[in-house]
mmCIF file of C-alpha atoms in Angstrom:
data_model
loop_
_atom_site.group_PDB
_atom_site.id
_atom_site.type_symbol
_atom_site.label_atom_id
_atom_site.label_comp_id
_atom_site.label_asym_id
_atom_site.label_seq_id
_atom_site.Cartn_x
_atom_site.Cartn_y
_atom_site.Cartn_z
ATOM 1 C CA UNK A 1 125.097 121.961 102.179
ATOM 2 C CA UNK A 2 129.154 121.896 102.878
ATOM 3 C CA UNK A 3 127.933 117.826 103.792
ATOM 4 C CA UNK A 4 126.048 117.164 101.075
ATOM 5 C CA UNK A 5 129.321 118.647 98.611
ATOM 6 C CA UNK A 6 131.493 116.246 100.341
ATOM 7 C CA UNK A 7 129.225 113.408 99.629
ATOM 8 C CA UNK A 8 129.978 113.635 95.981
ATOM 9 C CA UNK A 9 133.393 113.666 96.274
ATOM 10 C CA UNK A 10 135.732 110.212 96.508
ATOM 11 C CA UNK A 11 136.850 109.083 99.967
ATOM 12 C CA UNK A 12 140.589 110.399 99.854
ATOM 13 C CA UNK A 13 139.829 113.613 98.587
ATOM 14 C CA UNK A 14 137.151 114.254 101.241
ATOM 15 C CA UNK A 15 139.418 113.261 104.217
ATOM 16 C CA UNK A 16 142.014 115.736 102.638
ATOM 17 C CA UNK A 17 139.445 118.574 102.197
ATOM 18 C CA UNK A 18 138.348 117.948 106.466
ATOM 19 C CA UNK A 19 142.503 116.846 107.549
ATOM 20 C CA UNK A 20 141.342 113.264 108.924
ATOM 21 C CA UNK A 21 143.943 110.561 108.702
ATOM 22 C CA UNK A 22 143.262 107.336 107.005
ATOM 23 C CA UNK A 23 143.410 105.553 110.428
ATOM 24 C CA UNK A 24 140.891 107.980 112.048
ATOM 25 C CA UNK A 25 138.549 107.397 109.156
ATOM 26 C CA UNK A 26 138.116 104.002 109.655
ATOM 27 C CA UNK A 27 137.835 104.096 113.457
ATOM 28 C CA UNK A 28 134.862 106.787 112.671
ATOM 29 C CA UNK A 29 133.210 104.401 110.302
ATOM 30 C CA UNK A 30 133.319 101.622 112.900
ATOM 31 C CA UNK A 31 132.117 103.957 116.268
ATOM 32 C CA UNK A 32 129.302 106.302 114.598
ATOM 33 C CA UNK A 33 126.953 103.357 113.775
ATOM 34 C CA UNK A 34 127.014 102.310 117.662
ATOM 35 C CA UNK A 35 126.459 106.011 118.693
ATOM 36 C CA UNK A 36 123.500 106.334 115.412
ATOM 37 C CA UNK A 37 121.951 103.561 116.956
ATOM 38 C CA UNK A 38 122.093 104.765 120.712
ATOM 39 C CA UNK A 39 120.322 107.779 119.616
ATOM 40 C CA UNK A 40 117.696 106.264 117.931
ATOM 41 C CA UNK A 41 118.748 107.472 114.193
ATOM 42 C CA UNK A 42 119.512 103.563 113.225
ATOM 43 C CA UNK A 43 117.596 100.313 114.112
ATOM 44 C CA UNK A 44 119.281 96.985 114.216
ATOM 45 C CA UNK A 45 117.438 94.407 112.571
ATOM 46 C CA UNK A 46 119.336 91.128 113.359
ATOM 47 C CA UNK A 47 122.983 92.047 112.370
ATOM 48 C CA UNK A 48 122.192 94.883 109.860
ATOM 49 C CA UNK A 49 121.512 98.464 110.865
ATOM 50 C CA UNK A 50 118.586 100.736 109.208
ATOM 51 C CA UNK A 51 118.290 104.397 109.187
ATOM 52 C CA UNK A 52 115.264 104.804 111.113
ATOM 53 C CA UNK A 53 111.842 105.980 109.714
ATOM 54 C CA UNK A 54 111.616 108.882 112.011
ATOM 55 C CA UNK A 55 114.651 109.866 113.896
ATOM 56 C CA UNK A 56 114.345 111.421 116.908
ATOM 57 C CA UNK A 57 115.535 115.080 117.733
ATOM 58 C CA UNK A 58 117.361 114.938 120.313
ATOM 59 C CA UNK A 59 117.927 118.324 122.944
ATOM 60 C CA UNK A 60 115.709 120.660 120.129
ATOM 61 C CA UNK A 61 112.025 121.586 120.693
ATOM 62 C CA UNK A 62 110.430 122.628 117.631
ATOM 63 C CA UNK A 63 111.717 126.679 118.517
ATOM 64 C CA UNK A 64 114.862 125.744 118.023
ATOM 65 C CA UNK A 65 116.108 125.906 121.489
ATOM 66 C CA UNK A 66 119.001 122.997 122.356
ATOM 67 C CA UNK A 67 118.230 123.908 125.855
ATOM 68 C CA UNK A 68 114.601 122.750 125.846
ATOM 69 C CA UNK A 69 113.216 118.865 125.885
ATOM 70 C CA UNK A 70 112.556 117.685 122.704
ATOM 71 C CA UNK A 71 108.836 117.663 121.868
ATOM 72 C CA UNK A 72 109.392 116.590 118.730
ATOM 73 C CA UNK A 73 107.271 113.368 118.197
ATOM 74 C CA UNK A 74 109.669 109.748 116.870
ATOM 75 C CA UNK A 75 106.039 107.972 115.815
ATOM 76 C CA UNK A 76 105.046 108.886 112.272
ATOM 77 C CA UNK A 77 101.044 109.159 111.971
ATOM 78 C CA UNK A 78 99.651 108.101 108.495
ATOM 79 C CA UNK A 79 98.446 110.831 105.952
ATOM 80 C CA UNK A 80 95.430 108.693 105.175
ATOM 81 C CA UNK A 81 94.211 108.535 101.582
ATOM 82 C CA UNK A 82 90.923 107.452 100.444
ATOM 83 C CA UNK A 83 88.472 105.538 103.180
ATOM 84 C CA UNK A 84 87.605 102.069 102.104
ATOM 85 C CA UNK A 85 86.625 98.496 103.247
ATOM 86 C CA UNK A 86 87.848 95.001 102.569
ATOM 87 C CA UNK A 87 84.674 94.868 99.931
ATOM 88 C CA UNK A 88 85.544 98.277 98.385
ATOM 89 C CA UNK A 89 89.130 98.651 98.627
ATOM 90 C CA UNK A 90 90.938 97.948 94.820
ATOM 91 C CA UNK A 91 87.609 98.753 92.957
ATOM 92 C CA UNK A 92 88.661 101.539 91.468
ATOM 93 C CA UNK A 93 91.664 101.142 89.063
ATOM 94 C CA UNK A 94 91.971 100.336 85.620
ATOM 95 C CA UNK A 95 94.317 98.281 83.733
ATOM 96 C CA UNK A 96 95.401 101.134 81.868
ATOM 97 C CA UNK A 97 96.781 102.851 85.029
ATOM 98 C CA UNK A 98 98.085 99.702 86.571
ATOM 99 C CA UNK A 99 101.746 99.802 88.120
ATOM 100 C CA UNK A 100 102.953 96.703 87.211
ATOM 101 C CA UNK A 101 104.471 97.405 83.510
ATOM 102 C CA UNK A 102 105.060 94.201 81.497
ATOM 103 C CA UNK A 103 107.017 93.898 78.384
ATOM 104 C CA UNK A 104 104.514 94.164 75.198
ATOM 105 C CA UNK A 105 104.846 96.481 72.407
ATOM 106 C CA UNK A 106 101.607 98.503 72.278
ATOM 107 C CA UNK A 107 102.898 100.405 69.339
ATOM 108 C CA UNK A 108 103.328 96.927 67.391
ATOM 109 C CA UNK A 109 100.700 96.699 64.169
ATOM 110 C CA UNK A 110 100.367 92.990 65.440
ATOM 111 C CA UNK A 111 96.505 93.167 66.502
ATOM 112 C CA UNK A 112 96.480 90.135 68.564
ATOM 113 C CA UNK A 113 99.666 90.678 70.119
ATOM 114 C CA UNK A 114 98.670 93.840 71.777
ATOM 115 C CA UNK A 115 95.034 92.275 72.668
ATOM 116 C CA UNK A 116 96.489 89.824 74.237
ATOM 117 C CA UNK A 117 98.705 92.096 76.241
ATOM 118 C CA UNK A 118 95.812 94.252 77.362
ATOM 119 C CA UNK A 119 94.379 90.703 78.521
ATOM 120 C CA UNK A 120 97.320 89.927 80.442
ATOM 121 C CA UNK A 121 97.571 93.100 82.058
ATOM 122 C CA UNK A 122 93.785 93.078 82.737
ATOM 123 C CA UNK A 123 94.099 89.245 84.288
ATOM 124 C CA UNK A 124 96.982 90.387 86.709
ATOM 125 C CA UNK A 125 94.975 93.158 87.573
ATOM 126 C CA UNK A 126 92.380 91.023 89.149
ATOM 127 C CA UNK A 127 94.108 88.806 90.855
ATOM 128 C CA UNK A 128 96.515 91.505 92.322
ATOM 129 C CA UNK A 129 93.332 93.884 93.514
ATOM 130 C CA UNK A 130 92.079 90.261 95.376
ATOM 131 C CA UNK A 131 94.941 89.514 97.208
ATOM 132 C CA UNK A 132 94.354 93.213 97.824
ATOM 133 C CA UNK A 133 91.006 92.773 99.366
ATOM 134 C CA UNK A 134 92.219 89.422 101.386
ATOM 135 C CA UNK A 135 94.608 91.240 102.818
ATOM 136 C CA UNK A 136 92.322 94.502 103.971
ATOM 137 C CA UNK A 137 89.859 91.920 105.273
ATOM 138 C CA UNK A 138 92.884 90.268 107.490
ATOM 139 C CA UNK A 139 93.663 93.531 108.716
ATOM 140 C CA UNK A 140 89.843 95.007 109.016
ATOM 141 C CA UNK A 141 88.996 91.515 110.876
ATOM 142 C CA UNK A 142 92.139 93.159 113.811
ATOM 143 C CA UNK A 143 90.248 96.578 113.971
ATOM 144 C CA UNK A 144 92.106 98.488 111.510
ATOM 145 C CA UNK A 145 90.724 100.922 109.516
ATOM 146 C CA UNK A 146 91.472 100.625 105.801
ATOM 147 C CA UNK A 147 92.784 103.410 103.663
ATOM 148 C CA UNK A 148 93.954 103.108 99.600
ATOM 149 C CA UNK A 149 95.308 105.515 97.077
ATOM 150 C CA UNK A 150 98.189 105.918 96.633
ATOM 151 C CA UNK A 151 99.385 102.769 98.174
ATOM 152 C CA UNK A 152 97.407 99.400 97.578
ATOM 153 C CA UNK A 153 96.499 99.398 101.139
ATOM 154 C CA UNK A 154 96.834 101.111 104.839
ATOM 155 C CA UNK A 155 95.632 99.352 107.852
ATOM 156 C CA UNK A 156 95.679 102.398 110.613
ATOM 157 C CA UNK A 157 95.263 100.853 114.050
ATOM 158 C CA UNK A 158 96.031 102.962 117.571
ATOM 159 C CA UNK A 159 99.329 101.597 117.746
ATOM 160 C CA UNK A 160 100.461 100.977 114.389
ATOM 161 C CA UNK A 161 100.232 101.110 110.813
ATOM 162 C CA UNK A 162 100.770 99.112 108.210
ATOM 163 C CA UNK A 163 101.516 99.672 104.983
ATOM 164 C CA UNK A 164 100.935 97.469 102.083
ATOM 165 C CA UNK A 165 101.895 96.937 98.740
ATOM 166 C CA UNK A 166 100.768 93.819 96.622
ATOM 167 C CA UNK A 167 102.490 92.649 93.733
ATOM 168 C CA UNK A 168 101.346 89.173 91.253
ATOM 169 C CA UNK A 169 103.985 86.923 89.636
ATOM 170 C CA UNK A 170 104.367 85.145 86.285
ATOM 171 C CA UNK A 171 106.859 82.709 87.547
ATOM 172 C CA UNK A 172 109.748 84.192 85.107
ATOM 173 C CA UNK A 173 113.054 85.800 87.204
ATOM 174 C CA UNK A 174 112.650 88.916 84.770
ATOM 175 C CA UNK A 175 109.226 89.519 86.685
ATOM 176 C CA UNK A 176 110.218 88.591 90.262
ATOM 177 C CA UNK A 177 112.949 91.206 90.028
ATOM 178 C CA UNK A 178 110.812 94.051 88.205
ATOM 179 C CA UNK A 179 108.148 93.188 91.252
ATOM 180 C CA UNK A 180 110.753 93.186 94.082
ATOM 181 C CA UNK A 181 112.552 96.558 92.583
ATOM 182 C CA UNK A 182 108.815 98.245 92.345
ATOM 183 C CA UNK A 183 107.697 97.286 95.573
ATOM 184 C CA UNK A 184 110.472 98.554 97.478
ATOM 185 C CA UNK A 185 110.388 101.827 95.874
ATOM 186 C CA UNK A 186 106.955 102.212 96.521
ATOM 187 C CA UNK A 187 106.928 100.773 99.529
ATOM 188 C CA UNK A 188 110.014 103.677 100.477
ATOM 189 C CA UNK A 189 108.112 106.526 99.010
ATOM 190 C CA UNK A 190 104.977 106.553 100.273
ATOM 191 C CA UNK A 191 106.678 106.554 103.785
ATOM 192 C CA UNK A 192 108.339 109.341 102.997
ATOM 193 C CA UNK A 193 106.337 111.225 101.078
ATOM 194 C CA UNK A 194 102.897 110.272 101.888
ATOM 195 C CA UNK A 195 103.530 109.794 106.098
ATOM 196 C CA UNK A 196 103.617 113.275 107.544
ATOM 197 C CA UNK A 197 106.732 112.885 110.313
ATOM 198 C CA UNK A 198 105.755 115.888 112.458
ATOM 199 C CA UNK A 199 102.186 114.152 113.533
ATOM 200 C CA UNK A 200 101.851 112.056 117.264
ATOM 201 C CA UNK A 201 100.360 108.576 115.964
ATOM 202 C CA UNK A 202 100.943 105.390 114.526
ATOM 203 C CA UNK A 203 104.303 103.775 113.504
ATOM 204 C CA UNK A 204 104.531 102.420 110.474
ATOM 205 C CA UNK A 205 105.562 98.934 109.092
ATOM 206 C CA UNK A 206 106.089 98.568 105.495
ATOM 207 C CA UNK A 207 104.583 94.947 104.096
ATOM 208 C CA UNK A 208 105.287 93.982 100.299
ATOM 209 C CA UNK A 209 102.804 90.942 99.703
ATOM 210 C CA UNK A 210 103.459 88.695 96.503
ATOM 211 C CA UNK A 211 101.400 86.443 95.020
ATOM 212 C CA UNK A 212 103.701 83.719 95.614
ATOM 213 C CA UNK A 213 106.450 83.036 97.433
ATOM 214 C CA UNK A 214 110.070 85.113 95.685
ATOM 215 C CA UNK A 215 111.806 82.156 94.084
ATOM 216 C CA UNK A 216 114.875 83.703 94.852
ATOM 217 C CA UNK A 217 115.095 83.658 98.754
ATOM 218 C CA UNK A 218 117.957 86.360 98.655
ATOM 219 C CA UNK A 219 114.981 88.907 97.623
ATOM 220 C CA UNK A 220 113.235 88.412 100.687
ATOM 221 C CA UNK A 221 116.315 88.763 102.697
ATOM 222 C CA UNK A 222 117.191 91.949 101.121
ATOM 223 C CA UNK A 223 113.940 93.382 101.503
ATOM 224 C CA UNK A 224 113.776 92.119 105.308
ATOM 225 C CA UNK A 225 117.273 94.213 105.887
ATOM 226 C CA UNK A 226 115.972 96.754 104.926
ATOM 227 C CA UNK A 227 112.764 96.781 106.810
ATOM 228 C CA UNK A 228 110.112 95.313 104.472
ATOM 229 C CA UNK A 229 108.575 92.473 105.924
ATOM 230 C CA UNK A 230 107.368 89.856 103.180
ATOM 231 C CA UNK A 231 104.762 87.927 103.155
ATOM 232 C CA UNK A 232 102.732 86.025 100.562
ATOM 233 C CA UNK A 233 99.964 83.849 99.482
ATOM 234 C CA UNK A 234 100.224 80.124 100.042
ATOM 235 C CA UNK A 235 97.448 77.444 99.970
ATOM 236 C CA UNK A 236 94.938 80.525 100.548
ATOM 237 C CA UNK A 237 96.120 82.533 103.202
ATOM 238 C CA UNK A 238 98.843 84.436 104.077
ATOM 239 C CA UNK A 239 102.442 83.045 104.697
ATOM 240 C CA UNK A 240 105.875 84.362 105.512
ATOM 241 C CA UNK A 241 109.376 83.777 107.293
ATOM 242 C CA UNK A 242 109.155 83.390 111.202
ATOM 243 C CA UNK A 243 110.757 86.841 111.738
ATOM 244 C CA UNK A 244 107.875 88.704 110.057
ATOM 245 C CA UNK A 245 104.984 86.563 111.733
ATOM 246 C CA UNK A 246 106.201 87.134 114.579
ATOM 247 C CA UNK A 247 106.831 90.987 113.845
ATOM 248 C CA UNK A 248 103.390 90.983 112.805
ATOM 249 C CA UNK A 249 101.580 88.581 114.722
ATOM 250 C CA UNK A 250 99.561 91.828 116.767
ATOM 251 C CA UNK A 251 98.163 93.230 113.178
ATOM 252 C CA UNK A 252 96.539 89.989 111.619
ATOM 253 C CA UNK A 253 96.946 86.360 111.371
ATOM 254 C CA UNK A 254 99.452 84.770 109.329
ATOM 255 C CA UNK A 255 99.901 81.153 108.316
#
Protein backbone atom coordinates (compact mmCIF):
# COMPACT_ATOMS: atom_id res chain seq x y z
CA UNK A 1 0.00 0.00 0.00
CA UNK A 2 2.95 2.63 1.18
CA UNK A 3 4.18 1.50 -2.84
CA UNK A 4 1.25 1.90 -4.47
CA UNK A 5 0.90 5.82 -2.62
CA UNK A 6 4.22 6.58 -3.98
CA UNK A 7 3.24 5.60 -7.41
CA UNK A 8 0.91 8.50 -7.64
CA UNK A 9 3.14 10.90 -6.63
CA UNK A 10 5.79 12.85 -9.21
CA UNK A 11 9.37 11.57 -9.34
CA UNK A 12 11.09 14.34 -7.09
CA UNK A 13 8.69 14.28 -4.49
CA UNK A 14 8.87 10.47 -4.15
CA UNK A 15 12.73 10.36 -3.93
CA UNK A 16 12.33 13.11 -1.16
CA UNK A 17 9.59 11.18 0.74
CA UNK A 18 12.30 7.65 0.61
CA UNK A 19 15.91 10.20 0.90
CA UNK A 20 17.36 8.78 -2.55
CA UNK A 21 19.59 11.15 -4.43
CA UNK A 22 18.94 12.04 -7.97
CA UNK A 23 22.12 10.11 -9.00
CA UNK A 24 21.07 6.92 -7.10
CA UNK A 25 17.72 7.08 -8.82
CA UNK A 26 18.90 6.75 -12.05
CA UNK A 27 21.52 4.08 -11.36
CA UNK A 28 18.33 2.07 -9.77
CA UNK A 29 16.34 2.58 -12.90
CA UNK A 30 19.20 1.26 -15.03
CA UNK A 31 20.25 -2.06 -12.55
CA UNK A 32 16.61 -3.33 -11.41
CA UNK A 33 15.53 -4.30 -14.98
CA UNK A 34 18.78 -6.66 -15.25
CA UNK A 35 18.05 -8.10 -11.72
CA UNK A 36 13.76 -8.25 -12.82
CA UNK A 37 14.86 -10.16 -15.59
CA UNK A 38 17.35 -12.59 -13.73
CA UNK A 39 14.54 -13.52 -11.57
CA UNK A 40 12.21 -14.27 -14.02
CA UNK A 41 9.68 -11.17 -13.27
CA UNK A 42 10.64 -9.59 -16.92
CA UNK A 43 11.18 -11.30 -20.36
CA UNK A 44 13.30 -9.77 -23.02
CA UNK A 45 11.80 -9.86 -26.26
CA UNK A 46 14.54 -8.61 -28.70
CA UNK A 47 15.68 -5.30 -27.01
CA UNK A 48 12.46 -4.55 -25.00
CA UNK A 49 11.68 -6.06 -21.62
CA UNK A 50 8.00 -7.42 -20.57
CA UNK A 51 6.66 -7.99 -17.20
CA UNK A 52 6.17 -11.56 -17.30
CA UNK A 53 2.73 -13.36 -17.38
CA UNK A 54 3.39 -15.30 -14.28
CA UNK A 55 6.28 -14.31 -12.18
CA UNK A 56 7.85 -16.64 -10.25
CA UNK A 57 8.02 -16.63 -6.32
CA UNK A 58 11.06 -16.90 -5.49
CA UNK A 59 12.28 -18.50 -1.66
CA UNK A 60 8.15 -18.58 -0.57
CA UNK A 61 6.09 -21.82 -0.61
CA UNK A 62 2.55 -21.15 -0.61
CA UNK A 63 2.70 -21.14 3.73
CA UNK A 64 4.49 -18.35 3.62
CA UNK A 65 7.75 -19.67 4.74
CA UNK A 66 11.02 -17.76 2.94
CA UNK A 67 12.87 -20.69 4.22
CA UNK A 68 11.08 -23.32 2.13
CA UNK A 69 11.50 -24.02 -1.92
CA UNK A 70 9.12 -22.35 -3.78
CA UNK A 71 6.30 -24.62 -4.98
CA UNK A 72 4.64 -22.07 -6.40
CA UNK A 73 4.00 -23.02 -10.12
CA UNK A 74 5.57 -19.99 -13.12
CA UNK A 75 3.19 -21.89 -15.99
CA UNK A 76 -0.31 -20.44 -16.03
CA UNK A 77 -3.00 -23.30 -16.93
CA UNK A 78 -6.07 -22.01 -18.93
CA UNK A 79 -9.53 -21.54 -17.14
CA UNK A 80 -11.22 -23.11 -20.13
CA UNK A 81 -14.56 -21.70 -21.26
CA UNK A 82 -17.01 -23.34 -23.39
CA UNK A 83 -15.84 -26.78 -25.38
CA UNK A 84 -16.06 -26.41 -29.08
CA UNK A 85 -14.68 -27.54 -32.52
CA UNK A 86 -13.36 -25.84 -35.61
CA UNK A 87 -17.16 -26.53 -37.08
CA UNK A 88 -18.86 -25.20 -33.90
CA UNK A 89 -16.67 -22.68 -32.52
CA UNK A 90 -18.20 -18.78 -33.37
CA UNK A 91 -21.80 -20.17 -33.86
CA UNK A 92 -23.16 -18.68 -31.21
CA UNK A 93 -23.04 -14.82 -31.19
CA UNK A 94 -25.15 -12.28 -32.49
CA UNK A 95 -24.52 -9.09 -34.13
CA UNK A 96 -26.15 -7.34 -31.47
CA UNK A 97 -23.53 -8.50 -28.90
CA UNK A 98 -20.62 -8.21 -31.24
CA UNK A 99 -17.33 -6.45 -29.87
CA UNK A 100 -16.32 -4.65 -32.62
CA UNK A 101 -18.38 -1.17 -32.21
CA UNK A 102 -18.52 0.88 -35.44
CA UNK A 103 -19.58 4.40 -35.75
CA UNK A 104 -23.51 4.54 -36.76
CA UNK A 105 -26.10 6.37 -34.98
CA UNK A 106 -28.76 3.81 -33.98
CA UNK A 107 -30.77 6.50 -32.36
CA UNK A 108 -30.86 8.43 -35.88
CA UNK A 109 -34.74 8.54 -37.39
CA UNK A 110 -32.83 7.82 -40.76
CA UNK A 111 -34.39 4.20 -41.46
CA UNK A 112 -31.93 3.14 -43.96
CA UNK A 113 -29.06 4.49 -42.29
CA UNK A 114 -29.41 2.36 -39.28
CA UNK A 115 -30.41 -0.81 -41.60
CA UNK A 116 -27.62 -0.49 -43.23
CA UNK A 117 -25.53 -0.33 -40.12
CA UNK A 118 -27.09 -3.45 -38.67
CA UNK A 119 -25.97 -4.94 -42.21
CA UNK A 120 -22.56 -3.88 -41.79
CA UNK A 121 -22.21 -5.04 -38.43
CA UNK A 122 -23.94 -8.35 -39.37
CA UNK A 123 -21.40 -8.74 -42.62
CA UNK A 124 -18.26 -8.23 -40.32
CA UNK A 125 -19.67 -10.58 -38.10
CA UNK A 126 -19.38 -13.35 -40.54
CA UNK A 127 -16.39 -12.94 -41.86
CA UNK A 128 -14.72 -12.32 -38.38
CA UNK A 129 -16.47 -15.73 -36.79
CA UNK A 130 -14.70 -17.53 -40.22
CA UNK A 131 -11.41 -16.48 -39.81
CA UNK A 132 -12.46 -17.68 -36.37
CA UNK A 133 -13.16 -21.17 -37.43
CA UNK A 134 -9.90 -21.23 -39.89
CA UNK A 135 -7.99 -20.52 -37.27
CA UNK A 136 -9.51 -23.32 -34.60
CA UNK A 137 -9.20 -25.77 -37.48
CA UNK A 138 -5.24 -24.76 -37.82
CA UNK A 139 -4.89 -25.27 -34.30
CA UNK A 140 -7.40 -28.50 -33.90
CA UNK A 141 -5.43 -30.01 -37.09
CA UNK A 142 -1.90 -29.69 -34.15
CA UNK A 143 -3.98 -31.55 -31.41
CA UNK A 144 -5.30 -28.74 -29.54
CA UNK A 145 -8.36 -28.73 -27.98
CA UNK A 146 -10.58 -25.73 -28.72
CA UNK A 147 -12.26 -23.63 -26.12
CA UNK A 148 -14.48 -20.09 -26.81
CA UNK A 149 -16.30 -17.66 -24.62
CA UNK A 150 -15.05 -15.23 -23.53
CA UNK A 151 -12.21 -15.02 -25.90
CA UNK A 152 -12.77 -15.81 -29.73
CA UNK A 153 -10.67 -18.80 -29.34
CA UNK A 154 -8.26 -21.10 -26.97
CA UNK A 155 -6.19 -23.79 -28.42
CA UNK A 156 -5.07 -25.83 -25.03
CA UNK A 157 -2.28 -28.22 -25.98
CA UNK A 158 0.12 -30.12 -23.15
CA UNK A 159 2.64 -27.60 -23.50
CA UNK A 160 1.01 -24.51 -24.38
CA UNK A 161 -1.82 -22.39 -24.96
CA UNK A 162 -2.80 -20.11 -27.17
CA UNK A 163 -4.93 -17.51 -27.02
CA UNK A 164 -6.73 -15.86 -29.78
CA UNK A 165 -8.47 -12.92 -30.62
CA UNK A 166 -9.73 -12.11 -34.26
CA UNK A 167 -10.49 -8.82 -35.41
CA UNK A 168 -11.92 -7.75 -39.45
CA UNK A 169 -10.85 -4.49 -41.15
CA UNK A 170 -12.55 -1.86 -43.32
CA UNK A 171 -9.37 -0.56 -44.71
CA UNK A 172 -9.93 3.06 -42.96
CA UNK A 173 -6.92 4.05 -40.16
CA UNK A 174 -9.94 5.02 -37.76
CA UNK A 175 -10.74 1.13 -37.79
CA UNK A 176 -7.21 -0.34 -37.75
CA UNK A 177 -6.58 1.63 -34.57
CA UNK A 178 -10.09 0.91 -32.80
CA UNK A 179 -9.14 -2.99 -33.79
CA UNK A 180 -5.50 -2.85 -32.57
CA UNK A 181 -6.60 -0.84 -29.16
CA UNK A 182 -9.52 -3.68 -28.64
CA UNK A 183 -7.49 -6.52 -29.27
CA UNK A 184 -4.83 -5.77 -26.97
CA UNK A 185 -7.09 -5.11 -24.19
CA UNK A 186 -8.77 -8.17 -24.65
CA UNK A 187 -6.10 -9.99 -25.47
CA UNK A 188 -4.48 -8.55 -21.71
CA UNK A 189 -7.59 -9.32 -19.81
CA UNK A 190 -8.52 -12.51 -20.41
CA UNK A 191 -4.91 -13.49 -19.32
CA UNK A 192 -5.38 -11.99 -16.37
CA UNK A 193 -8.58 -12.45 -15.48
CA UNK A 194 -9.72 -15.49 -17.18
CA UNK A 195 -6.08 -17.68 -16.70
CA UNK A 196 -6.04 -18.89 -13.13
CA UNK A 197 -2.02 -18.28 -12.15
CA UNK A 198 -1.95 -20.70 -9.19
CA UNK A 199 -2.73 -23.93 -11.61
CA UNK A 200 0.50 -26.39 -13.02
CA UNK A 201 -0.26 -26.34 -16.95
CA UNK A 202 0.02 -24.66 -20.05
CA UNK A 203 1.76 -21.30 -20.84
CA UNK A 204 0.07 -19.04 -22.61
CA UNK A 205 0.75 -17.03 -25.86
CA UNK A 206 -1.49 -14.27 -26.71
CA UNK A 207 -2.28 -14.16 -30.80
CA UNK A 208 -4.38 -11.08 -32.20
CA UNK A 209 -5.34 -12.28 -35.86
CA UNK A 210 -6.62 -9.50 -38.38
CA UNK A 211 -8.24 -9.88 -41.34
CA UNK A 212 -5.58 -8.26 -43.17
CA UNK A 213 -2.38 -7.29 -42.74
CA UNK A 214 -2.18 -3.62 -40.10
CA UNK A 215 -1.41 -0.99 -42.70
CA UNK A 216 0.49 0.69 -40.26
CA UNK A 217 3.53 -1.66 -39.54
CA UNK A 218 4.31 0.31 -36.22
CA UNK A 219 0.98 -1.52 -34.82
CA UNK A 220 2.37 -4.78 -35.21
CA UNK A 221 5.58 -3.78 -33.68
CA UNK A 222 3.93 -2.40 -30.71
CA UNK A 223 1.84 -5.25 -30.18
CA UNK A 224 4.96 -7.71 -30.73
CA UNK A 225 6.80 -5.64 -27.69
CA UNK A 226 4.52 -6.25 -25.82
CA UNK A 227 4.01 -9.90 -26.34
CA UNK A 228 1.16 -10.25 -28.87
CA UNK A 229 2.22 -12.08 -31.71
CA UNK A 230 0.29 -10.97 -35.01
CA UNK A 231 -0.67 -12.74 -37.55
CA UNK A 232 -3.21 -12.41 -40.37
CA UNK A 233 -4.97 -13.60 -43.38
CA UNK A 234 -3.23 -13.41 -46.73
CA UNK A 235 -4.09 -15.20 -50.03
CA UNK A 236 -6.12 -17.77 -47.71
CA UNK A 237 -4.08 -18.79 -45.01
CA UNK A 238 -2.41 -17.48 -42.31
CA UNK A 239 0.62 -15.02 -42.52
CA UNK A 240 2.85 -13.07 -40.19
CA UNK A 241 6.43 -11.52 -39.46
CA UNK A 242 9.32 -14.18 -39.19
CA UNK A 243 9.59 -13.64 -35.39
CA UNK A 244 6.05 -14.92 -34.72
CA UNK A 245 6.25 -17.98 -37.23
CA UNK A 246 8.90 -18.96 -35.85
CA UNK A 247 7.52 -18.38 -32.17
CA UNK A 248 4.71 -20.31 -33.30
CA UNK A 249 5.81 -22.69 -35.72
CA UNK A 250 5.11 -25.85 -32.84
CA UNK A 251 1.18 -24.72 -32.55
CA UNK A 252 0.08 -24.63 -36.33
CA UNK A 253 1.27 -23.81 -39.70
CA UNK A 254 1.74 -20.44 -40.88
CA UNK A 255 2.39 -19.10 -44.35
Amino acid sequence: ERLIALTKLDEEVIRNRIGVTKNNWDNAKKILPSFAEQLGDLQKRGASLTIAASPPVAGLSRQGDPSAESDLPSKRRPRRGRRATSTTIGRAATHDGFDENYDFDETSHDADAIQAGIETRRKRLRRHNKIVQFVAAALESSGFEIYEDPYDCLGVGSKVAILVEVKTLDGTEHDEIERVREALAQLLYYESFVVNPQEPGAMIRKVAVFETKPANNLHIDWLLGLGIDVLWISNGDLDSLPASKARLSDCFHIG
